[in-house]
CSV table of C-alpha atoms and ligand atoms in Angstrom, one decimal:
chain,number,residue,atom,x,y,z
A,1,UNK,CA,-131.4,46.2,167.4
A,2,UNK,CA,-127.9,45.2,166.8
A,3,UNK,CA,-126.2,48.2,164.6
A,4,UNK,CA,-122.9,48.2,162.8
A,5,UNK,CA,-120.3,50.7,163.5
A,6,UNK,CA,-118.5,50.5,159.8
A,7,UNK,CA,-115.2,52.6,161.1
A,8,UNK,CA,-115.2,49.2,163.6
A,9,UNK,CA,-115.3,47.0,160.8
A,10,UNK,CA,-113.9,48.2,157.6
A,11,UNK,CA,-110.2,48.3,156.8
A,12,UNK,CA,-108.7,52.0,156.7
A,13,UNK,CA,-107.8,51.7,152.8
A,14,UNK,CA,-111.7,50.6,152.2
A,15,UNK,CA,-112.7,54.1,153.8
A,16,UNK,CA,-110.1,55.9,152.3
A,17,UNK,CA,-110.6,54.6,148.5
A,18,UNK,CA,-111.6,57.7,146.8
A,19,UNK,CA,-114.7,57.6,144.7
A,20,UNK,CA,-115.0,57.2,141.0
A,21,UNK,CA,-116.4,60.4,140.6
A,22,UNK,CA,-117.8,60.0,137.3
A,23,UNK,CA,-119.9,57.3,138.6
A,24,UNK,CA,-121.1,59.9,141.4
A,25,UNK,CA,-122.1,62.5,138.7
A,26,UNK,CA,-123.9,59.7,136.6
A,27,UNK,CA,-125.9,58.4,139.8
A,28,UNK,CA,-126.7,62.3,140.8
A,29,UNK,CA,-128.0,62.8,137.1
A,30,UNK,CA,-130.2,59.5,137.2
A,31,UNK,CA,-131.6,60.9,140.6
A,32,UNK,CA,-132.5,64.3,138.7
A,33,UNK,CA,-133.8,61.9,135.9
A,34,UNK,CA,-136.2,60.4,138.7
A,35,UNK,CA,-137.3,63.8,139.7
A,36,UNK,CA,-138.7,64.0,135.9
A,37,UNK,CA,-135.6,66.6,134.9
A,38,UNK,CA,-134.4,66.3,131.5
A,39,UNK,CA,-130.6,65.2,131.7
A,40,UNK,CA,-127.9,65.5,128.4
A,41,UNK,CA,-125.2,63.1,129.5
A,42,UNK,CA,-121.5,63.8,128.6
A,43,UNK,CA,-120.1,62.0,131.5
A,44,UNK,CA,-119.8,58.6,131.1
A,45,UNK,CA,-117.4,56.8,128.8
A,46,UNK,CA,-119.8,54.3,127.5
A,47,UNK,CA,-120.4,53.6,124.0
A,48,UNK,CA,-124.3,54.6,123.0
A,49,UNK,CA,-124.6,52.0,120.2
A,50,UNK,CA,-125.7,48.4,120.9
A,51,UNK,CA,-123.6,45.3,120.3
A,52,UNK,CA,-123.4,44.4,116.8
A,53,UNK,CA,-125.8,41.8,116.1
A,54,UNK,CA,-123.6,39.1,115.1
A,55,UNK,CA,-121.6,39.3,118.3
A,56,UNK,CA,-125.2,38.9,120.1
A,57,UNK,CA,-126.3,35.8,118.1
A,58,UNK,CA,-122.8,34.0,119.1
A,59,UNK,CA,-123.3,34.3,122.6
A,60,UNK,CA,-126.9,33.2,122.7
A,61,UNK,CA,-125.8,30.4,120.1
A,62,UNK,CA,-123.2,29.3,122.7
A,63,UNK,CA,-125.5,29.5,125.7
A,64,UNK,CA,-127.8,27.0,123.5
A,65,UNK,CA,-124.8,24.9,123.0
A,66,UNK,CA,-124.7,24.8,126.6
A,67,UNK,CA,-121.4,26.8,126.8
A,68,UNK,CA,-122.1,27.9,130.7
A,69,UNK,CA,-119.6,26.0,132.4
A,70,UNK,CA,-116.1,27.2,133.6
A,71,UNK,CA,-113.7,27.5,131.0
A,72,UNK,CA,-109.6,27.3,131.3
A,73,UNK,CA,-108.8,29.7,133.9
A,74,UNK,CA,-106.8,31.7,131.1
A,75,UNK,CA,-109.7,31.7,129.0
A,76,UNK,CA,-110.8,29.6,126.0
A,77,UNK,CA,-108.0,28.6,123.4
A,78,UNK,CA,-110.2,29.9,120.7
A,79,UNK,CA,-110.2,33.1,122.0
A,80,UNK,CA,-106.8,33.3,122.9
A,81,UNK,CA,-105.9,32.4,119.6
A,82,UNK,CA,-108.3,34.8,118.0
A,83,UNK,CA,-106.5,37.6,120.3
A,84,UNK,CA,-102.8,36.8,118.8
A,85,UNK,CA,-104.0,36.9,115.5
A,86,UNK,CA,-105.7,40.5,115.7
A,87,UNK,CA,-102.4,41.8,117.4
A,88,UNK,CA,-100.4,40.0,114.8
A,89,UNK,CA,-102.6,41.5,111.8
A,90,UNK,CA,-102.8,45.1,113.5
A,91,UNK,CA,-99.2,45.3,114.6
A,92,UNK,CA,-97.0,42.6,113.0
A,93,UNK,CA,-96.1,41.5,116.5
A,94,UNK,CA,-95.5,37.4,117.1
A,95,UNK,CA,-97.3,36.5,120.5
A,96,UNK,CA,-98.4,33.1,121.9
A,97,UNK,CA,-102.2,32.0,122.9
A,98,UNK,CA,-100.1,31.2,126.3
A,99,UNK,CA,-99.5,34.7,126.9
A,100,UNK,CA,-102.9,35.7,127.1
A,101,UNK,CA,-105.8,35.5,130.4
A,102,UNK,CA,-109.1,36.5,129.1
A,103,UNK,CA,-110.5,38.4,132.2
A,104,UNK,CA,-113.8,39.6,133.0
A,105,UNK,CA,-113.1,43.2,131.7
A,106,UNK,CA,-109.8,45.1,131.8
A,107,UNK,CA,-110.1,46.6,135.0
A,108,UNK,CA,-110.0,42.9,136.8
A,109,UNK,CA,-107.0,42.7,134.6
A,110,UNK,CA,-105.3,45.6,135.6
A,111,UNK,CA,-105.9,44.4,139.5
A,112,UNK,CA,-104.5,41.1,138.7
A,113,UNK,CA,-101.8,42.7,137.2
A,114,UNK,CA,-100.7,45.0,139.9
A,115,UNK,CA,-101.3,42.1,142.6
A,116,UNK,CA,-98.8,40.1,140.5
A,117,UNK,CA,-96.2,43.4,140.5
A,118,UNK,CA,-96.5,45.0,143.5
A,119,UNK,CA,-95.0,44.5,147.0
A,120,UNK,CA,-95.3,47.5,149.9
A,121,UNK,CA,-93.8,50.7,148.9
A,122,UNK,CA,-93.2,49.9,145.1
A,123,UNK,CA,-93.9,52.8,142.7
A,124,UNK,CA,-96.1,52.9,139.3
A,125,UNK,CA,-94.9,55.9,137.4
A,126,UNK,CA,-97.7,57.4,135.5
A,127,UNK,CA,-98.8,60.4,134.1
A,128,UNK,CA,-101.5,63.0,135.9
A,129,UNK,CA,-103.9,63.5,134.5
A,130,UNK,CA,-104.4,59.5,134.4
A,131,UNK,CA,-107.6,57.5,134.1
A,132,UNK,CA,-108.9,57.6,137.6
A,133,UNK,CA,-109.2,54.6,139.0
A,134,UNK,CA,-105.3,53.7,138.4
A,135,UNK,CA,-103.8,55.3,141.4
A,136,UNK,CA,-106.4,53.2,143.7
A,137,UNK,CA,-105.2,50.0,142.4
A,138,UNK,CA,-101.7,51.1,143.1
A,139,UNK,CA,-102.5,52.4,146.4
A,140,UNK,CA,-104.9,49.6,147.4
A,141,UNK,CA,-102.3,47.3,146.8
A,142,UNK,CA,-99.7,49.0,148.9
A,143,UNK,CA,-97.8,50.8,146.2
A,144,UNK,CA,-97.0,54.2,145.8
A,145,UNK,CA,-97.8,56.2,142.3
A,146,UNK,CA,-95.6,58.6,141.0
A,147,UNK,CA,-97.1,61.0,139.2
A,148,UNK,CA,-95.5,62.9,136.2
A,149,UNK,CA,-97.4,66.5,135.5
A,150,UNK,CA,-97.8,66.2,131.8
A,151,UNK,CA,-98.1,69.5,129.4
A,152,UNK,CA,-101.4,70.0,127.8
A,153,UNK,CA,-99.7,71.7,124.6
A,154,UNK,CA,-98.5,67.8,124.2
A,155,UNK,CA,-101.8,66.0,124.7
A,156,UNK,CA,-100.9,65.2,128.5
A,157,UNK,CA,-98.8,62.4,127.0
A,158,UNK,CA,-95.9,60.7,129.0
A,159,UNK,CA,-92.5,62.0,127.8
A,160,UNK,CA,-89.7,59.5,128.1
A,161,UNK,CA,-87.2,62.2,129.3
A,162,UNK,CA,-89.6,63.1,132.6
A,163,UNK,CA,-90.1,59.6,133.5
A,164,UNK,CA,-86.3,59.4,133.5
A,165,UNK,CA,-86.3,62.2,136.3
A,166,UNK,CA,-89.1,60.1,138.5
A,167,UNK,CA,-87.0,56.5,138.5
A,168,UNK,CA,-86.0,55.2,141.5
A,169,UNK,CA,-84.8,52.0,143.0
A,170,UNK,CA,-88.6,51.7,144.2
A,171,UNK,CA,-89.7,51.8,140.4
A,172,UNK,CA,-91.4,48.5,139.8
A,173,UNK,CA,-93.7,49.9,136.7
A,174,UNK,CA,-94.3,52.4,134.4
A,175,UNK,CA,-98.1,52.8,133.3
A,176,UNK,CA,-99.3,54.0,130.5
A,177,UNK,CA,-102.5,54.4,128.2
A,178,UNK,CA,-102.9,55.5,124.7
A,179,UNK,CA,-105.5,56.2,123.5
A,180,UNK,CA,-105.9,57.9,126.7
A,181,UNK,CA,-108.8,58.7,129.2
A,182,UNK,CA,-109.4,61.5,129.7
A,183,UNK,CA,-107.3,63.3,127.3
A,184,UNK,CA,-108.2,61.3,123.9
A,185,UNK,CA,-104.8,61.4,122.9
A,186,UNK,CA,-102.6,59.1,121.0
A,187,UNK,CA,-99.0,58.8,122.1
A,188,UNK,CA,-96.3,59.0,119.4
A,189,UNK,CA,-94.4,56.0,117.7
A,190,UNK,CA,-91.3,57.9,119.1
A,191,UNK,CA,-92.4,58.3,122.8
A,192,UNK,CA,-93.2,54.4,123.0
A,193,UNK,CA,-89.9,53.4,121.7
A,194,UNK,CA,-88.6,56.1,124.1
A,195,UNK,CA,-90.1,54.3,127.2
A,196,UNK,CA,-89.7,51.0,126.2
A,197,UNK,CA,-85.9,51.7,125.9
A,198,UNK,CA,-86.1,52.8,129.7
A,199,UNK,CA,-87.4,49.9,130.7
A,200,UNK,CA,-85.5,47.8,129.2
A,201,UNK,CA,-82.5,49.2,130.3
A,202,UNK,CA,-84.1,49.2,134.1
A,203,UNK,CA,-85.5,45.9,133.8
A,204,UNK,CA,-89.0,47.2,134.7
A,205,UNK,CA,-92.0,46.4,132.9
A,206,UNK,CA,-94.4,48.9,131.1
A,207,UNK,CA,-98.0,48.1,131.9
A,208,UNK,CA,-99.9,49.2,128.6
A,209,UNK,CA,-103.5,50.0,128.8
A,210,UNK,CA,-104.6,49.5,125.3
A,211,UNK,CA,-108.6,49.5,126.3
A,212,UNK,CA,-109.2,52.4,123.4
A,213,UNK,CA,-107.5,50.7,120.7
A,214,UNK,CA,-109.0,50.9,117.5
A,215,UNK,CA,-110.6,54.2,118.5
A,216,UNK,CA,-108.4,56.7,116.4
A,217,UNK,CA,-109.3,59.3,114.0
A,218,UNK,CA,-106.2,59.9,111.9
A,219,UNK,CA,-103.0,58.5,111.9
A,220,UNK,CA,-101.3,55.2,112.9
A,221,UNK,CA,-101.9,53.1,115.7
A,222,UNK,CA,-99.2,51.3,117.6
A,223,UNK,CA,-99.0,48.8,120.5
A,224,UNK,CA,-96.1,49.0,123.2
A,225,UNK,CA,-95.1,45.5,122.1
A,226,UNK,CA,-94.1,46.3,118.7
A,227,UNK,CA,-91.1,48.0,121.0
A,228,UNK,CA,-90.6,45.8,124.1
A,229,UNK,CA,-91.5,42.2,125.4
A,230,UNK,CA,-91.0,43.5,128.7
A,231,UNK,CA,-95.0,44.5,129.0
A,232,UNK,CA,-98.2,43.6,130.3
A,233,UNK,CA,-101.0,44.8,127.8
A,234,UNK,CA,-104.4,45.3,129.1
A,235,UNK,CA,-107.1,45.3,126.5
A,236,UNK,CA,-110.9,44.4,126.2
A,237,UNK,CA,-114.0,44.6,124.6
A,238,UNK,CA,-116.2,47.5,126.1
A,239,UNK,CA,-114.8,50.2,123.9
A,240,UNK,CA,-114.3,49.5,120.2
A,241,UNK,CA,-117.0,46.7,120.5
A,242,UNK,CA,-119.4,48.5,122.5
A,243,UNK,CA,-119.6,45.7,125.2
A,244,UNK,CA,-118.9,47.5,128.4
A,245,UNK,CA,-121.6,45.0,129.9
A,246,UNK,CA,-120.6,42.2,128.9
A,247,UNK,CA,-117.6,42.2,131.2
A,248,UNK,CA,-114.7,40.8,128.7
A,249,UNK,CA,-110.6,42.1,128.6
A,250,UNK,CA,-107.4,40.1,128.6
A,251,UNK,CA,-103.9,40.6,129.7
A,252,UNK,CA,-101.0,39.9,127.2
A,253,UNK,CA,-98.1,39.3,129.4
A,254,UNK,CA,-94.3,37.9,129.1
A,255,UNK,CA,-94.2,34.2,129.1
A,256,UNK,CA,-92.2,33.9,132.4
A,257,UNK,CA,-95.2,35.7,134.4
A,258,UNK,CA,-98.0,33.8,132.8
A,259,UNK,CA,-98.0,31.1,135.8
A,260,UNK,CA,-98.0,33.8,138.5
A,261,UNK,CA,-101.0,35.6,137.0
A,262,UNK,CA,-103.2,32.8,136.0
A,263,UNK,CA,-102.8,31.5,139.8
A,264,UNK,CA,-104.1,34.9,141.0
A,265,UNK,CA,-107.0,34.4,138.2
A,266,UNK,CA,-107.8,31.1,139.2
A,267,UNK,CA,-107.8,32.1,143.1
A,268,UNK,CA,-109.6,35.3,142.8
A,269,UNK,CA,-111.8,34.8,139.2
A,270,UNK,CA,-111.6,31.3,138.3
A,271,UNK,CA,-112.3,32.3,135.1
A,272,UNK,CA,-114.2,35.1,132.4
A,273,UNK,CA,-117.8,34.2,131.5
A,274,UNK,CA,-117.8,31.2,129.0
A,275,UNK,CA,-120.6,32.3,126.7
A,276,UNK,CA,-119.3,35.6,126.4
A,277,UNK,CA,-115.6,34.6,125.6
A,278,UNK,CA,-117.4,33.3,122.2
A,279,UNK,CA,-119.0,36.5,121.7
A,280,UNK,CA,-115.8,37.5,122.0
A,281,UNK,CA,-114.6,35.5,119.2
A,282,UNK,CA,-117.2,36.6,117.1
A,283,UNK,CA,-116.4,40.3,117.8
A,284,UNK,CA,-112.6,39.7,116.5
A,285,UNK,CA,-113.3,37.7,113.9
A,286,UNK,CA,-116.6,38.8,112.5
A,287,UNK,CA,-117.1,41.6,110.1
A,288,UNK,CA,-115.4,45.1,111.4
A,289,UNK,CA,-118.0,47.3,109.5
A,290,UNK,CA,-120.0,48.3,112.3
A,291,UNK,CA,-116.9,49.1,114.3
A,292,UNK,CA,-115.4,51.3,111.0
A,293,UNK,CA,-119.4,53.0,111.0
A,294,UNK,CA,-119.0,53.5,114.9
A,295,UNK,CA,-115.7,55.1,113.9
A,296,UNK,CA,-116.9,57.7,111.3
A,297,UNK,CA,-119.7,58.7,113.7
A,298,UNK,CA,-117.3,59.4,116.7
A,299,UNK,CA,-115.3,61.6,114.3
A,300,UNK,CA,-117.9,63.5,113.3
A,301,UNK,CA,-119.3,64.0,117.0
A,302,UNK,CA,-115.7,64.8,118.0
A,303,UNK,CA,-115.3,67.7,115.6
A,304,UNK,CA,-118.4,68.8,116.1
A,305,UNK,CA,-118.1,69.0,120.0
A,306,UNK,CA,-114.2,70.4,119.8
A,307,UNK,CA,-116.0,73.3,117.6
A,308,UNK,CA,-118.6,74.2,120.1
A,309,UNK,CA,-116.3,73.8,123.3
A,310,UNK,CA,-113.4,76.4,121.7
A,311,UNK,CA,-116.3,78.7,120.8
A,312,UNK,CA,-117.2,79.0,124.5
A,313,UNK,CA,-114.1,79.7,125.7
A,314,UNK,CA,-112.9,76.0,127.0
A,315,UNK,CA,-109.7,75.4,125.6
A,316,UNK,CA,-108.2,72.5,124.2
A,317,UNK,CA,-104.7,72.9,123.3
A,318,UNK,CA,-104.5,69.8,121.4
A,319,UNK,CA,-106.5,68.0,119.4
A,320,UNK,CA,-107.7,64.7,120.8
A,321,UNK,CA,-107.7,62.2,118.3
A,322,UNK,CA,-108.5,58.8,119.5
A,323,UNK,CA,-111.0,57.2,122.3
A,324,UNK,CA,-114.1,59.5,123.1
A,325,UNK,CA,-113.1,62.2,125.2
A,326,UNK,CA,-112.1,65.6,124.9
A,327,UNK,CA,-110.7,67.4,128.1
A,328,UNK,CA,-111.4,70.9,128.2
A,329,UNK,CA,-110.1,73.9,130.1
A,330,UNK,CA,-112.6,75.3,132.4
A,331,UNK,CA,-110.4,77.5,134.6
A,332,UNK,CA,-112.1,80.5,132.8
A,333,UNK,CA,-115.0,79.7,134.8
A,334,UNK,CA,-113.6,78.3,137.7
A,335,UNK,CA,-110.8,76.4,139.5
A,336,UNK,CA,-113.0,74.0,141.4
A,337,UNK,CA,-114.4,71.5,138.5
A,338,UNK,CA,-116.2,69.3,141.0
A,339,UNK,CA,-118.3,72.3,142.0
A,340,UNK,CA,-118.4,73.6,138.5
A,341,UNK,CA,-119.6,70.0,137.3
A,342,UNK,CA,-122.4,70.2,139.8
A,343,UNK,CA,-123.7,73.4,139.1
A,344,UNK,CA,-123.7,72.1,135.2
A,345,UNK,CA,-125.7,69.3,136.1
A,346,UNK,CA,-128.3,70.8,138.3
A,347,UNK,CA,-128.6,74.5,136.6
A,348,UNK,CA,-128.1,73.5,133.0
A,349,UNK,CA,-129.1,69.6,133.1
A,350,UNK,CA,-125.9,68.4,131.3
A,351,UNK,CA,-123.9,65.6,133.0
A,352,UNK,CA,-120.1,66.4,132.4
A,353,UNK,CA,-116.9,65.0,134.5
A,354,UNK,CA,-114.8,67.4,136.5
A,355,UNK,CA,-111.1,67.1,136.0
A,356,UNK,CA,-110.1,66.2,139.4
A,357,UNK,CA,-111.5,62.7,138.9
A,358,UNK,CA,-108.4,62.5,136.7
A,359,UNK,CA,-105.8,64.1,139.4
A,360,UNK,CA,-104.9,67.3,140.3
A,361,UNK,CA,-103.1,67.7,136.9
A,362,UNK,CA,-106.7,67.8,135.6
A,363,UNK,CA,-108.3,70.3,138.3
A,364,UNK,CA,-110.3,73.2,136.8
A,365,UNK,CA,-111.2,71.1,133.6
A,366,UNK,CA,-113.9,69.4,132.3
A,367,UNK,CA,-114.1,66.0,130.7
A,368,UNK,CA,-117.0,65.7,128.0
A,369,UNK,CA,-117.8,62.3,126.2
A,370,UNK,CA,-119.0,62.0,123.0
A,371,UNK,CA,-120.5,58.9,123.1
A,372,UNK,CA,-123.5,60.1,122.6
A,373,UNK,CA,-126.0,61.0,119.4
A,374,UNK,CA,-125.1,64.2,117.6
A,375,UNK,CA,-128.6,65.6,118.4
A,376,UNK,CA,-128.1,65.0,122.3
A,377,UNK,CA,-124.7,66.5,122.2
A,378,UNK,CA,-126.1,69.4,120.2
A,379,UNK,CA,-128.3,70.0,123.0
A,380,UNK,CA,-125.6,69.4,125.5
A,381,UNK,CA,-123.4,72.1,123.8
A,382,UNK,CA,-126.4,75.0,123.6
A,383,UNK,CA,-127.3,74.4,127.3
A,384,UNK,CA,-123.6,74.8,128.6
A,385,UNK,CA,-123.0,77.8,126.1
A,386,UNK,CA,-126.2,79.4,127.6
A,387,UNK,CA,-125.2,78.3,131.4
A,388,UNK,CA,-121.5,80.1,130.7
A,389,UNK,CA,-122.8,82.9,129.2
A,390,UNK,CA,-124.9,83.6,132.5
A,391,UNK,CA,-121.6,83.0,134.5
A,392,UNK,CA,-119.7,85.6,132.7
A,393,UNK,CA,-122.9,87.9,132.6
A,394,UNK,CA,-122.8,87.2,136.6
A,395,UNK,CA,-119.1,88.3,137.1
A,396,UNK,CA,-119.8,91.9,135.0
B,1,PLP,C1,-108.7,53.6,130.6
B,1,PLP,C2,-109.4,52.8,131.0
B,1,PLP,N1,-108.7,51.6,131.4
B,1,PLP,C3,-109.8,50.8,131.6
B,1,PLP,C4,-111.0,50.9,131.7
B,1,PLP,C5,-112.2,49.6,132.2
B,1,PLP,O1,-112.5,49.2,131.1
B,1,PLP,P1,-113.1,47.8,131.3
B,1,PLP,O2,-114.6,48.3,130.8
B,1,PLP,O3,-112.8,46.7,130.4
B,1,PLP,O4,-113.2,47.1,132.6
B,1,PLP,C6,-111.9,52.5,131.1
B,1,PLP,C7,-113.2,52.3,131.3
B,1,PLP,O5,-113.9,53.6,131.3
B,1,PLP,C8,-110.9,53.4,131.1
B,1,PLP,O6,-111.2,54.5,130.5
């Protein structure tokens, strides 16, 4: 029988791309579950809430009306208008629906933006730790991620002063993410303003991943668009509206760049799913009561989880105020987060994400997601505490 030698047929870059470890942890956890083990999932960044019924009904009604065809490659005008209205309502920014390109999630949006921006050797400045996939988008397209090692005491946030030191003639963009994954931190208006000033002065855009927008537990929220027009904003419905599986997101970009982005979208994706776009209109226009309830529930879980983690000596040096993650320092127990997370999964039955997934700036840390119900979080914390106590006893 003919057998394929993958080394000969696959590109080097597809061989070299690292796995998304959180998915690997999830898959290992699922394999244990298939063997009958009970696992507590604190690894995935996926809301545990169902999508609100009015959103589901809007999608069903759209299918019923025959909204099952390709849409305009930039997305339905009604959705783009609603997105623009929502940015105006929340942040007072004036945008045109013509600046919006609706995508099948934030992930394709990121790919398209970097496809549009990057030439070989171009550099993208980003924090370390960072969302696991960021460097992989950049490297896959021939670019180079330039890491700014951020400080835990200020929530691992990118600061204008340190970004300035990393600028070079090859800098093509500054990538930011607030509220952030994995740290769950919200950037201050001063930092956003400072970064926007650098971008304007140097004529390089900010790529701002705002996927966790709305998920904040105190204080005010901002978009980079309040400080500069020189920005590519990525956002979507996965997190705030508990719509991960629907695959719906969008890019907001400077008017001069729309055509290039649109052409890439047309060629590689055609358009986002039609009836899902109609569900997106219902999500933004309909009652936000379920969103407020989710936020309240996340906040209760956040406070509980933080207290428990700190009680186990898993330090968190700045309280995370956004998204649904806690990045805790586990170096007291191990410097190898992948190995530690494997042992926590196998021995304690708790799935957590190793910090190394988010760059070597988070090695020795573990990321905990509180997108799970309080009962499970309690059980997960109890199991983890018992495991860590045994670890310490073993050391004595
Ligand atoms: C920071 C960040 N950006 C983008 C994504 C991908 O979101 P989407 O489901 O819209 O592709 C995630 C998902 O976890 C994320 O954490």
